[in-house]
Short mmCIF file of C-alpha atoms and ligand atoms in Angstrom, two decimals:
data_model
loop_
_atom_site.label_atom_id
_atom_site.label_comp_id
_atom_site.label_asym_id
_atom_site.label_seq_id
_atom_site.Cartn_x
_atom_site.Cartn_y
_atom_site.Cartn_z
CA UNK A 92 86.56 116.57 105.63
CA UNK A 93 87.33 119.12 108.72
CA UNK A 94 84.96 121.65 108.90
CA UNK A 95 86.22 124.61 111.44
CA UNK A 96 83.15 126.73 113.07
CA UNK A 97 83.07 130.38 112.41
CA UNK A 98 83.87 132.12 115.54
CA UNK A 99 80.92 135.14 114.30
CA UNK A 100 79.45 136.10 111.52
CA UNK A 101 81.16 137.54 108.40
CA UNK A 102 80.89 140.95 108.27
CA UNK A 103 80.37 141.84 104.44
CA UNK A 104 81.03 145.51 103.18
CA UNK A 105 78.85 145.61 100.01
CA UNK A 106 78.11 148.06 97.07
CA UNK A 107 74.53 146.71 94.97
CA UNK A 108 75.63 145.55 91.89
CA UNK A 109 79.19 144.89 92.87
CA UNK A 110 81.44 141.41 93.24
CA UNK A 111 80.56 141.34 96.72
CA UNK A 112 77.32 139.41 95.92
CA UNK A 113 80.21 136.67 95.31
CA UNK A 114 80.74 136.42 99.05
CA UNK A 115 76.71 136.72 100.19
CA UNK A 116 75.91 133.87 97.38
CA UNK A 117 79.06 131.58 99.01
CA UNK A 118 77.75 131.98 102.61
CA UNK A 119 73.97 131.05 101.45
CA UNK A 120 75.40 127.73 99.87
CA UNK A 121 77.30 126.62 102.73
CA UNK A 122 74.39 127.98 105.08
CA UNK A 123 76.81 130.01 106.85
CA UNK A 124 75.77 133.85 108.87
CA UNK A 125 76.96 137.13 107.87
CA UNK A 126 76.08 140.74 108.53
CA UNK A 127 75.46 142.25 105.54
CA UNK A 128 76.64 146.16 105.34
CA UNK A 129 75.62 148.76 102.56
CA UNK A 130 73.37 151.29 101.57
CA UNK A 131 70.67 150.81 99.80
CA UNK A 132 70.33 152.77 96.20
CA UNK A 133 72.95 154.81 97.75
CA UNK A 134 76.07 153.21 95.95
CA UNK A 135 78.25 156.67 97.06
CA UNK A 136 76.57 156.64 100.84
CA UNK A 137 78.04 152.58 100.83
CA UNK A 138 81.24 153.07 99.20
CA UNK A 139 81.77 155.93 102.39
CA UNK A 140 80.92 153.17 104.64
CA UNK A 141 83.38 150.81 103.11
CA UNK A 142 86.06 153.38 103.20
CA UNK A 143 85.56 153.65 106.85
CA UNK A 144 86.47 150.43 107.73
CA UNK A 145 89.28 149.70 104.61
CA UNK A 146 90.44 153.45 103.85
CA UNK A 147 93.65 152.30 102.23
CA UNK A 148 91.97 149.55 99.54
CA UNK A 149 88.44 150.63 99.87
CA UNK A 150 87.03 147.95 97.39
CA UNK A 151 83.87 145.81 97.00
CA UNK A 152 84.04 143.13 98.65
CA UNK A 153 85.93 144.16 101.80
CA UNK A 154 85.31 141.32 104.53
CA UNK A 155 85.29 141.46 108.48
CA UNK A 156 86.51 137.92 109.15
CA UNK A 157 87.72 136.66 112.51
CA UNK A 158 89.59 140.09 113.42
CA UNK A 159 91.24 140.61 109.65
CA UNK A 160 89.78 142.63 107.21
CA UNK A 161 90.09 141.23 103.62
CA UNK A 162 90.16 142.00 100.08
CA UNK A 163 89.80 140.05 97.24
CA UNK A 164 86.70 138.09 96.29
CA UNK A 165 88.31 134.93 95.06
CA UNK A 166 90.23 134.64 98.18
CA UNK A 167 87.70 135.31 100.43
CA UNK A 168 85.77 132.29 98.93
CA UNK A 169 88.51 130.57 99.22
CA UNK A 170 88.99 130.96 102.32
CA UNK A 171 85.70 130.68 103.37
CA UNK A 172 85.36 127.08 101.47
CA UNK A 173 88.70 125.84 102.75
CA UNK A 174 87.93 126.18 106.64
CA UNK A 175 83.84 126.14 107.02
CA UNK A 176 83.10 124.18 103.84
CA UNK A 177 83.61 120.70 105.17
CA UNK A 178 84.27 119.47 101.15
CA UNK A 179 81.28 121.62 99.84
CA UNK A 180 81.53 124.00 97.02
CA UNK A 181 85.14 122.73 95.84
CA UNK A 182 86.01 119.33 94.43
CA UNK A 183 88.84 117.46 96.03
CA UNK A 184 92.15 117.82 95.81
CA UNK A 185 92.54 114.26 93.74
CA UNK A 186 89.52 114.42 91.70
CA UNK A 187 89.93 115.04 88.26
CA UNK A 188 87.68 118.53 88.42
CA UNK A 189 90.17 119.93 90.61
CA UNK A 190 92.89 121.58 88.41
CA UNK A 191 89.76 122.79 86.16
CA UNK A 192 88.10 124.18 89.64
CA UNK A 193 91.77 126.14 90.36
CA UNK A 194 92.12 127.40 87.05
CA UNK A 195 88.72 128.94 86.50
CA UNK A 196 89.00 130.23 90.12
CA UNK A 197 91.77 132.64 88.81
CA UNK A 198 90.68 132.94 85.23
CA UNK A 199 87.69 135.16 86.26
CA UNK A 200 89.29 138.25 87.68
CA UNK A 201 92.85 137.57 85.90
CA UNK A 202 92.44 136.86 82.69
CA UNK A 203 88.30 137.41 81.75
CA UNK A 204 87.59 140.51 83.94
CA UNK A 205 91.32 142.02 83.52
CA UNK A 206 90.13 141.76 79.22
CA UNK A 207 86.59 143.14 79.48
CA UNK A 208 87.65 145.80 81.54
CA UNK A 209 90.40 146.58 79.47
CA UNK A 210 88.83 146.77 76.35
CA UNK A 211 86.10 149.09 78.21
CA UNK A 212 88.52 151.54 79.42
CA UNK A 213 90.15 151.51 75.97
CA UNK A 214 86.92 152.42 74.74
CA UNK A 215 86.43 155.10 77.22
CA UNK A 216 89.34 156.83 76.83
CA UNK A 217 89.04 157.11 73.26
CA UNK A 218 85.26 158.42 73.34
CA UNK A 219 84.24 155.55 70.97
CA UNK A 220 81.70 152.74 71.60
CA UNK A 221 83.06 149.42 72.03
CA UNK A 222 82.12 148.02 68.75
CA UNK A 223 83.78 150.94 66.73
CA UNK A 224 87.26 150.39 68.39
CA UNK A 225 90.31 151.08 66.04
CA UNK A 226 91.68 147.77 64.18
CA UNK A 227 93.19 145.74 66.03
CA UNK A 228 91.20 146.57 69.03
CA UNK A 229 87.60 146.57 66.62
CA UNK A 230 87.18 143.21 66.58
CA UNK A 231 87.34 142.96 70.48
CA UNK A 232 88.04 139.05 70.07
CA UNK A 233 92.06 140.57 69.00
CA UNK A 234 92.78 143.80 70.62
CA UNK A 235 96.21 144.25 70.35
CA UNK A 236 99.04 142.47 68.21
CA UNK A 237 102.35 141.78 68.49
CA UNK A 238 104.92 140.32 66.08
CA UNK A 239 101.69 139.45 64.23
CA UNK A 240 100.21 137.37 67.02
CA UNK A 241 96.97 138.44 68.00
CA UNK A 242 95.82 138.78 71.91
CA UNK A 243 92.84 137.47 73.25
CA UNK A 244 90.20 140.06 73.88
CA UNK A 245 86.62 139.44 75.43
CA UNK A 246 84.98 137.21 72.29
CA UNK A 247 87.80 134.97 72.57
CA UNK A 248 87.52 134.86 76.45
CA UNK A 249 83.44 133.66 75.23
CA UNK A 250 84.86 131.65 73.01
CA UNK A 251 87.11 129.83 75.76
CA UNK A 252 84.28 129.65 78.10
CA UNK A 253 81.79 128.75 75.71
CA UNK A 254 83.94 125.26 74.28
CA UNK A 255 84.58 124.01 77.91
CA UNK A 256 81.29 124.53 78.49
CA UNK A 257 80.16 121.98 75.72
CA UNK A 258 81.80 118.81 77.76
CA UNK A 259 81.83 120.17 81.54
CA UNK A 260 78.70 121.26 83.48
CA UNK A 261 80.01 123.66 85.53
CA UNK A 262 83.21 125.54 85.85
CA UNK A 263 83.44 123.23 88.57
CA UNK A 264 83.60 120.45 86.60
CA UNK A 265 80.89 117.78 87.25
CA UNK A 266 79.80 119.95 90.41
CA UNK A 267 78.88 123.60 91.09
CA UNK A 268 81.38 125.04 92.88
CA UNK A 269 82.47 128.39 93.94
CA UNK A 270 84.46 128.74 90.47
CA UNK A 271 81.13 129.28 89.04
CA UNK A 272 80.17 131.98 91.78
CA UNK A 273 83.62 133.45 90.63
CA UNK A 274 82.84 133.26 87.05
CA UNK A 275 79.20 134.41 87.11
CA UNK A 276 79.67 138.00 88.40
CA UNK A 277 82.19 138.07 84.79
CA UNK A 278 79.34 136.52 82.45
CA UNK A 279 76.93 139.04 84.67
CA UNK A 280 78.74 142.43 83.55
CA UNK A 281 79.58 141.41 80.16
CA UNK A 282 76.84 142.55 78.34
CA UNK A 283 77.45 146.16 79.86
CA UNK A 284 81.03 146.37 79.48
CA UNK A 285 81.48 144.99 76.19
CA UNK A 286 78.29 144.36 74.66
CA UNK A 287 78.28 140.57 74.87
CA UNK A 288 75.18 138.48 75.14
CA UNK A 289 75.55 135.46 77.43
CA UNK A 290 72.22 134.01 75.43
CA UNK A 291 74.72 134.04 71.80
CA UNK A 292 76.34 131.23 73.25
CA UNK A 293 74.17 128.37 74.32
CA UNK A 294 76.34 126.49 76.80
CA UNK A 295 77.00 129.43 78.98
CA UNK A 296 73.57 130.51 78.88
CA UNK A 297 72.34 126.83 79.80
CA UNK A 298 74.95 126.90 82.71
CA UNK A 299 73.79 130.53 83.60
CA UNK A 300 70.10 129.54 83.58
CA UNK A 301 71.27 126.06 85.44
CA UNK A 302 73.44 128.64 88.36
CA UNK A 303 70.97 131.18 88.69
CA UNK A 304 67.95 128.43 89.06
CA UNK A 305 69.92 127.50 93.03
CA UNK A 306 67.61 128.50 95.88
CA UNK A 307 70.99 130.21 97.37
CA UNK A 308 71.88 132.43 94.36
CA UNK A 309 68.32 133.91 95.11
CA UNK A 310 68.23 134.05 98.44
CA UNK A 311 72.04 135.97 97.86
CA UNK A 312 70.43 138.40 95.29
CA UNK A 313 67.17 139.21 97.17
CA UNK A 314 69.96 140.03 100.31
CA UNK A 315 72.51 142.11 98.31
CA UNK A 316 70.19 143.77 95.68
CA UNK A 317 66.76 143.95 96.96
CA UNK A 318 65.18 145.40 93.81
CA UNK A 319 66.63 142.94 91.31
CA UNK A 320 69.15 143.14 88.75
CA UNK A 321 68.68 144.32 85.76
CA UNK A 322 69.96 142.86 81.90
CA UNK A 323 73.41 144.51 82.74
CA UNK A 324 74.01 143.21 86.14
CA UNK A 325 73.57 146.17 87.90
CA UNK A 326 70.86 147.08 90.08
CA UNK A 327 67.60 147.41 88.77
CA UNK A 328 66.09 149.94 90.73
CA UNK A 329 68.63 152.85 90.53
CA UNK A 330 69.91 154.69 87.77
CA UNK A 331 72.46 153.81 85.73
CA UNK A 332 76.06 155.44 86.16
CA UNK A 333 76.77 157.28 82.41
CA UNK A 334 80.23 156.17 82.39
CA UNK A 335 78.43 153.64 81.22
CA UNK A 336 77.39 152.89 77.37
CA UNK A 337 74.68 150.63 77.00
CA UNK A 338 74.36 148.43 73.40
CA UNK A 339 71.38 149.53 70.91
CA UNK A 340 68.39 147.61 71.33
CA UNK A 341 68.94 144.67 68.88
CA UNK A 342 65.67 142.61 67.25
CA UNK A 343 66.12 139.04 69.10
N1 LIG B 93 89.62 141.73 92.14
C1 LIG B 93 88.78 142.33 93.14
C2 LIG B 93 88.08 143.53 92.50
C3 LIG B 93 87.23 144.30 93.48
C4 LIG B 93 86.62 145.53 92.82
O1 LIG B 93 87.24 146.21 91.98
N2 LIG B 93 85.38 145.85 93.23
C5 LIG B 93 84.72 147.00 92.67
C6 LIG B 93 83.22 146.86 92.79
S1 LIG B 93 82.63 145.43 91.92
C7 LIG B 93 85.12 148.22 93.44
O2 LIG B 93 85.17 148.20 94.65
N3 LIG B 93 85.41 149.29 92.73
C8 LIG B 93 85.77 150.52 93.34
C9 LIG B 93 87.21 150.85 93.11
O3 LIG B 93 87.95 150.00 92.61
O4 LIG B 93 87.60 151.97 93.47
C10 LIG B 93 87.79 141.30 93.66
O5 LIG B 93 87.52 140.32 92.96
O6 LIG B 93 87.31 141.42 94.80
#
């Protein structure tokens, strides 16, 4: 497998807390050198800095890479994995993980992120708690309907996850690969956004506890959010934002 050298280091324009960890976690697997830019428990000071360099699409991640500067988490990894990965992180292209690999890959910000953050904003803009949504959006597993067939919200997203879970290691298939750095960030933020415990469902907390056990998801986390995370996925030594809701404490 052809493995192209990085001509310098990635630059990586971060906010703590945000997907960009995606990108920092990705480089400490395949051992490769970044600069890592932000500010720490300053998340306005870094999103200035990030608006600097990408004023048109000032998002988290924004990537220096070779001369281009790039949006888009999934691609970035991709991107990264395709050219310096030499076969790592991705299975290949005629194993039988690989459709499974593509499809997660995508699922993450298209389908599992695009629900939970729909059903938050929903939630938002009607001044009501995620678990008191109207019906049809109250049960959050069917949050819309139409012609009597109910849409998949974020329990049914869980649900998804949780049965492929049952016969496949990873979202990689047989092998971690950077579908699962993809889909972590979306397990990560779903207890804030929608009020979902990860530990409910025992595969994709075994396959959390298996992903977040790697030497390089540490090494990415004590990099991009130096005081730790906290239950929400955000960082754990600065306030949290009160656009945010968080769930009532619940006897576990
Ligand atoms: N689909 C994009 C989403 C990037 C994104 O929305 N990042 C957030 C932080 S996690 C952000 O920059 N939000 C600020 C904004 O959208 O204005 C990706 O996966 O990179």
């Amino acid at each position: 497998m052809e493995k192209l050298p990085l001509k310098e280091p990635l630059t990586i324009y971060h906010i703590e807390g945000s997907r960009a960890v995606r990108v920092v976690w990705t480089c400490e697997e395949l051992g490769l050198p970044y600069d890592l830019r932000y500010k720490r428990r300053d998340l306005m000071g870094s999103m200035i800095q990030l608006r600097e360099v990408n004023p048109l699409m000032p998002m988290a991640p924004t990537v220096q890479y070779e001369g281009k500067i790039l949006v888009e988490s999934g691609a970035i990894l991709e991107i990264i994995q395709a050219r310096h990965g030499g076969g790592r992180l991705a299975p290949p292209l005629e194993s039988e993980d690989y459709p499974c690999h593509v499809q997660w890959m995508y699922f993450a910000e298209s389908s599992a992120m695009q629900r939970f953050l729909s059903s938050w904003m929903v939630s938002r803009a009607l001044g009501v708690t995620i678990d008191k949504l109207p019906p049809g959006y109250r049960d959050h597993r069917k949050f819309g309907s139409i012609d009597g067939q109910d849409m998949i919200g974020p329990l049914g997203v869980y649900d998804y996850m949780e049965d492929f879970l049952k016969t496949h290691a990873y979202f990689g298939g047989t092998e971690f690969t950077i579908a699962d750095i993809m889909m972590h960030v979306v397990i990560n933020v779903s207890k804030l956004l929608c009020w979902i415990y990860s530990e409910d469902y025992p595969h994709v907390h075994a396959w959390r506890q298996r992903v977040e056990s790697r030497p390089a998801y540490k090494r990415a986390v004590a990099a991009a959010v130096p005081g730790g995370l906290n239950e929400y996925g955000l960082p754990a030594d600065a306030p949290i934002n009160p656009v945010y809701v968080l769930p009532p404490p619940r006897n576990k």
